[in-house]
Structure formats: C-alpha cells, structure tokens
XYZ file of C-alpha atoms in Angstrom:
308
model
C 33.498 16.079 0.128
C 32.030 12.795 1.299
C 32.633 10.021 -1.240
C 29.508 8.118 -2.262
C 29.986 4.524 -3.427
C 28.838 3.565 -6.915
C 25.338 2.100 -6.958
C 22.776 0.868 -9.480
C 20.136 3.508 -8.851
C 17.685 1.917 -11.302
C 16.997 -0.664 -8.588
C 15.804 2.143 -6.345
C 13.174 3.385 -8.771
C 15.579 6.174 -9.856
C 15.603 6.160 -13.628
C 17.117 9.398 -14.910
C 20.324 11.374 -14.436
C 18.687 14.306 -12.631
C 17.231 11.986 -9.995
C 20.597 10.257 -9.486
C 22.236 13.649 -8.925
C 19.584 14.527 -6.326
C 20.157 11.263 -4.437
C 23.946 11.694 -4.416
C 23.540 15.278 -3.219
C 21.300 14.140 -0.349
C 23.802 11.445 0.618
C 26.679 13.917 0.604
C 24.680 16.219 2.867
C 23.934 13.334 5.231
C 20.231 13.481 4.368
C 17.805 10.568 4.214
C 17.061 8.746 0.997
C 13.540 9.736 -0.049
C 11.694 6.591 -1.099
C 9.757 7.715 -4.161
C 6.545 5.703 -4.272
C 5.391 7.432 -7.450
C 8.393 6.248 -9.436
C 8.394 2.748 -8.010
C 4.648 2.342 -8.575
C 5.080 3.514 -12.170
C 7.838 0.961 -12.642
C 5.508 -1.790 -11.386
C 2.619 -0.636 -13.588
C 4.908 -0.608 -16.617
C 5.954 -4.189 -15.831
C 2.296 -5.195 -15.447
C 1.351 -3.454 -18.701
C 3.880 -5.547 -20.599
C 2.672 -8.711 -18.866
C -0.989 -7.939 -19.611
C -0.151 -7.439 -23.289
C 1.427 -10.894 -23.398
C -1.438 -12.525 -21.462
C -3.952 -10.842 -23.765
C -2.158 -12.334 -26.785
C -2.711 -15.701 -25.111
C -6.456 -14.997 -25.011
C -6.629 -14.184 -21.297
C -8.648 -11.231 -20.022
C -9.553 -9.533 -16.745
C -12.017 -6.902 -15.622
C -12.286 -5.155 -12.253
C -15.706 -4.204 -10.859
C -15.504 -1.185 -8.554
C -18.470 -0.385 -6.300
C -18.861 2.977 -4.583
C -21.761 3.766 -2.265
C -22.336 7.487 -1.822
C -20.404 10.408 -3.248
C -17.609 10.974 -0.734
C -15.091 13.186 -2.598
C -12.020 11.305 -1.360
C -13.557 7.955 -2.309
C -14.416 9.316 -5.751
C -10.770 10.279 -6.289
C -9.575 6.824 -5.215
C -12.073 5.112 -7.519
C -11.044 7.286 -10.456
C -7.368 6.535 -9.822
C -8.057 2.799 -9.773
C -9.999 2.945 -13.038
C -7.226 4.987 -14.650
C -4.667 2.418 -13.512
C -6.745 -0.388 -15.048
C -6.854 1.485 -18.347
C -3.106 2.101 -18.227
C -2.078 -1.526 -17.761
C -4.688 -2.743 -20.246
C -7.419 -4.455 -18.223
C -11.120 -3.630 -18.172
C -13.030 -1.946 -15.382
C -16.683 -1.509 -14.529
C -17.906 1.196 -12.169
C -21.032 0.924 -10.027
C -21.848 4.241 -8.368
C -24.684 3.692 -5.912
C -26.582 6.365 -3.974
C -25.882 6.946 -0.288
C -29.251 5.472 0.693
C -28.544 2.114 -0.983
C -29.539 -0.621 1.447
C -27.226 -3.344 2.669
C -29.447 -5.915 0.955
C -29.184 -4.118 -2.382
C -25.410 -3.940 -2.131
C -25.122 -7.618 -1.225
C -27.369 -8.512 -4.162
C -25.092 -6.614 -6.551
C -22.027 -8.383 -5.162
C -23.757 -11.766 -5.604
C -24.500 -10.851 -9.218
C -20.877 -9.859 -9.857
C -19.628 -13.040 -8.185
C -21.403 -14.986 -10.944
C -20.258 -12.820 -13.865
C -17.456 -14.793 -15.476
C -15.929 -11.766 -17.196
C -15.529 -9.979 -13.831
C -12.294 -11.298 -12.345
C -11.978 -8.863 -9.450
C -14.470 -7.085 -7.157
C -13.606 -4.048 -5.070
C -15.971 -2.229 -2.713
C -14.622 1.227 -1.908
C -14.397 1.828 1.835
C -15.609 3.388 4.037
C -19.259 2.500 3.542
C -22.226 4.443 4.953
C -22.924 3.715 8.624
C -26.053 1.650 7.904
C -24.055 -0.953 5.936
C -22.022 -3.621 7.745
C -18.548 -3.638 6.172
C -17.749 -7.110 7.509
C -20.837 -8.600 5.829
C -19.883 -6.927 2.570
C -16.310 -8.237 2.656
C -17.545 -11.751 3.456
C -19.963 -11.598 0.511
C -17.193 -11.215 -2.073
C -16.032 -14.433 -3.743
C -12.510 -15.037 -2.325
C -11.328 -15.792 -5.866
C -12.275 -12.208 -6.798
C -11.127 -10.523 -3.557
C -8.409 -8.376 -5.144
C -8.296 -6.116 -2.057
C -7.143 -9.121 -0.006
C -9.613 -8.385 2.809
C -11.618 -11.649 2.875
C -10.911 -13.966 5.845
C -9.834 -16.648 3.374
C -7.191 -14.285 2.006
C -6.131 -13.382 5.552
C -5.861 -17.065 6.462
C -3.756 -17.798 3.390
C -1.408 -14.988 4.401
C -1.149 -16.373 7.931
C -0.083 -19.859 6.818
C 2.003 -18.658 3.882
C -0.092 -20.171 1.100
C -1.297 -18.721 -2.200
C -3.786 -15.851 -1.968
C -4.334 -12.183 -2.666
C -2.116 -9.969 -0.510
C -3.589 -6.800 1.036
C -2.482 -4.017 -1.270
C -0.963 -1.490 1.134
C 1.237 -3.959 3.076
C 2.308 -5.598 -0.186
C 3.191 -2.153 -1.505
C 5.360 -1.444 1.539
C 7.313 -4.652 0.926
C 7.953 -3.581 -2.659
C 9.063 -0.120 -1.524
C 11.628 -1.660 0.806
C 12.904 -4.239 -1.669
C 13.136 -1.885 -4.634
C 14.941 0.663 -2.476
C 17.548 -1.963 -1.499
C 16.591 -1.756 2.173
C 17.572 -5.022 3.818
C 14.722 -6.733 5.667
C 16.054 -10.151 6.661
C 17.299 -10.230 10.232
C 16.292 -6.629 10.932
C 14.197 -5.450 13.865
C 10.886 -4.134 12.568
C 8.239 -2.326 14.592
C 4.786 -2.076 13.033
C 2.871 0.692 14.769
C -0.827 -0.119 14.321
C -2.835 -3.351 14.428
C -5.672 -2.874 11.929
C -6.872 -5.797 9.828
C -6.156 -3.814 6.658
C -2.576 -2.677 7.359
C -1.030 -3.476 10.750
C -1.692 -7.199 11.132
C -1.001 -8.222 7.518
C 2.044 -5.933 7.470
C 3.509 -7.828 10.409
C 2.900 -11.167 8.685
C 4.544 -10.027 5.455
C 7.605 -8.771 7.327
C 7.808 -12.148 9.078
C 7.730 -13.792 5.649
C 10.775 -11.712 4.784
C 12.536 -12.989 7.930
C 12.428 -9.760 9.904
C 12.034 -9.838 13.691
C 8.670 -8.134 14.122
C 6.971 -6.336 17.003
C 3.442 -4.962 16.674
C 2.764 -1.880 18.801
C -0.564 -0.173 19.453
C -2.393 2.303 21.678
C -1.939 0.137 24.799
C 1.765 -0.532 24.274
C 3.924 0.550 27.214
C 7.174 2.475 26.709
C 6.289 3.085 23.063
C 9.131 5.514 22.412
C 11.725 3.094 23.735
C 10.248 0.254 21.682
C 10.239 2.296 18.469
C 13.844 3.302 19.072
C 14.811 -0.379 18.719
C 13.467 -0.524 15.165
C 15.747 -0.773 12.149
C 12.544 -0.464 10.124
C 9.611 1.489 11.571
C 6.268 1.169 9.775
C 3.648 3.614 11.044
C -0.095 3.180 10.451
C -1.957 4.679 13.412
C -4.098 7.426 11.895
C -2.661 10.287 13.987
C -1.116 13.208 12.100
C 2.577 13.872 12.830
C 2.478 11.579 15.876
C 5.969 10.148 15.383
C 8.749 12.621 16.166
C 12.529 12.199 16.392
C 12.107 10.926 19.975
C 10.709 7.664 18.559
C 13.493 7.111 16.045
C 16.651 5.028 16.055
C 19.431 6.895 14.246
C 19.785 5.521 10.727
C 16.480 3.632 10.700
C 14.204 3.337 7.672
C 10.744 4.838 8.237
C 7.627 3.966 6.238
C 4.694 6.332 6.797
C 1.359 4.754 5.841
C -0.819 7.562 7.227
C -2.310 10.426 5.264
C -4.203 13.400 6.679
C -5.367 16.764 5.410
C -4.620 19.504 7.919
C -6.063 22.996 8.037
C -5.087 24.855 4.917
C -5.478 21.587 2.956
C -1.846 20.545 3.471
C -1.298 16.785 3.461
C 0.817 15.027 6.077
C 1.371 11.539 7.421
C 1.556 9.879 10.828
C 5.239 10.885 10.949
C 6.484 14.427 11.534
C 8.598 14.377 8.388
C 10.624 17.529 9.036
C 11.552 16.413 12.568
C 12.351 12.802 11.673
C 14.062 13.099 8.281
C 17.474 14.267 9.570
C 17.773 11.170 11.775
C 16.931 8.349 9.341
C 18.601 6.624 6.402
C 15.420 6.366 4.339
C 11.871 7.677 4.614
C 8.671 7.808 2.571
C 7.160 11.248 1.949
C 3.452 12.041 2.226
C 2.064 12.328 -0.355
C 4.012 10.312 -2.893
C 5.211 7.439 -0.734
C 2.972 4.517 0.189
C -0.233 5.790 -1.465
C 0.703 5.150 -5.110
C 1.964 1.684 -4.189
C -1.458 0.607 -2.935
C -2.940 1.050 -6.405
C 0.058 -0.601 -8.069
C -0.373 -3.708 -5.923
C -4.128 -3.712 -6.542
C -3.269 -3.883 -10.240
C -0.873 -6.745 -9.506
C -3.694 -8.654 -7.803
C -5.951 -8.019 -10.805
C -3.289 -9.351 -13.162
C -2.882 -12.357 -10.864
C -6.421 -13.385 -11.882
C -5.134 -13.694 -15.472
C -1.944 -15.641 -14.746
C-alpha cells in the first residue's frame, strides 16, 4: 500500500476524522484531492462570526443592502444565500426587491439614497439586470466605499496597483481555496482561462500578487490546449459546460473550475469535464461545492472589512 505522509489536514478545510480517512483513501488510490469549497467557506464564515462579535462589542456595526430587479429564480436563490450568510456572521441586511419594469433612473435613485444612509455599509446589486438597465452605469453609481462586490473601477484600479480596496469576491475566494488547501502558488505557472472583468482579469492580478507566473487565455488564443498543458494551476472561467477535457491538462496540475451550468435533467456541471480530468490532476474543485460557496464567504469578508 502506498504510504501517505503525515499532514495537518485542518489546514485543508478537513476538520473531522471521516474526512481525513476519505482524503487518505483518495491519495492511496492515486486520485485527486477534492477541494471542498463548502468546508473552507464555512471555516471562513466561522472566523468572521467571531470577529464580528468582537467588533460589535466595540460598538461597530455593518449592514448590507441587497438590490434585486426582477424575479429571476437563480438570482433569488443567490440573494437569499447572501442574506442568510449575513445573519450567520452577525451583520444586518436589507433587501430591496424591485419589479422587472423598474426603470434605470429609479434604480439609480435608490442607489443614491443608499449611498447616503450611514447605517448601510455595503451595497450589492444582484446581476444580471434586465436588458433595459445599463449595468456599467449601475456599478459606477455605487459609492466605492460601499462596493463590497469589488466591481467599481476604483476597486479595480486599487487591485491593479496593489493598494487597499475591496477584492472581487470570486477571485478572492479562489485564492483562499488554493492557500487553505496548501497548494503552492509562488513561482508556479498559472493559466487563467477567461478575461471577464468580474473573474478573469482580477483573477490574473491576484495570482500575480501571489508571485505566480500568469498567462490569460481567451477565445482568440492560439494553441489553447498546448498553453493549458503548461499550467501548474489552471483556473477556468469561460462559461462553456465541460469544455476542458484531459487534453488540456498537465499531469499533476491543480484545476479550479469557476463555471456552473445546469444541463438537461437539471444536473449541474462546470466548465471542466470533471470525470475526464480528475484522474490526471493533483487537486480539483467540484461543481457544485467548489468555488461557489467561496464567493459568498468573501463577500462577507468584504462586508466585515467595512467594520474594521
């Protein structure tokens, strides 16, 4: 039987004996380490809960205003999860559920009102918005000091130059997944597949902060398979279900799957073909249960940052 070296599994978000046994069994079978975003996000929320309790004793408070336009079922689930997370860590939340036909002017007026409410420390507008509302205008309207999503250009600029500011939640969550799973970043080759303003671009900047050598790939990238096969860490955020197969993978790489899709039959999957890729990697995030929970955990961290 393959001997597995002793490790502190608590650092990997693995907190009970049964989970340790599962990890050792997977290692003995030569299987990838499953990066459990649910456990790691819970660990972060527990840390934040304790911090909020202490900050509250010091007389500091925070409240998150969440705005949803329309009744998209997926958006409603995300909003509910964010409110539940606020309640769990001990900060307030206010929900503004606006009808689909709400005008851009009405939405901007509400944001202006919330910008001036001292008790509201964070403002979040659930995306996507209806087609008649300009998302860029809405993001620009939010006070950068309350931009807990980290989408405002001022937040993006702070990230670029390495100064203080709110970090976009999903990329920040990926960094925590890697660090808390003891996956070395410094000096590693990282390919970020996707160049969106919400995930791809900020993800590349955060990996640079951690001293990785970073390449950003996209739909016009030539020899994509060959490029991806150079990656020690492959982060995929392209919005195409099961696009990444074993042909894109370097043996022993760590793979972070940011995508989430609902296929026919309501089965969820990511941008990575998990079953095809898993035998070839050292670590991989599942979908669901990988990156998704971390996004909310890091949103909570940004909310608590307004209290610190």
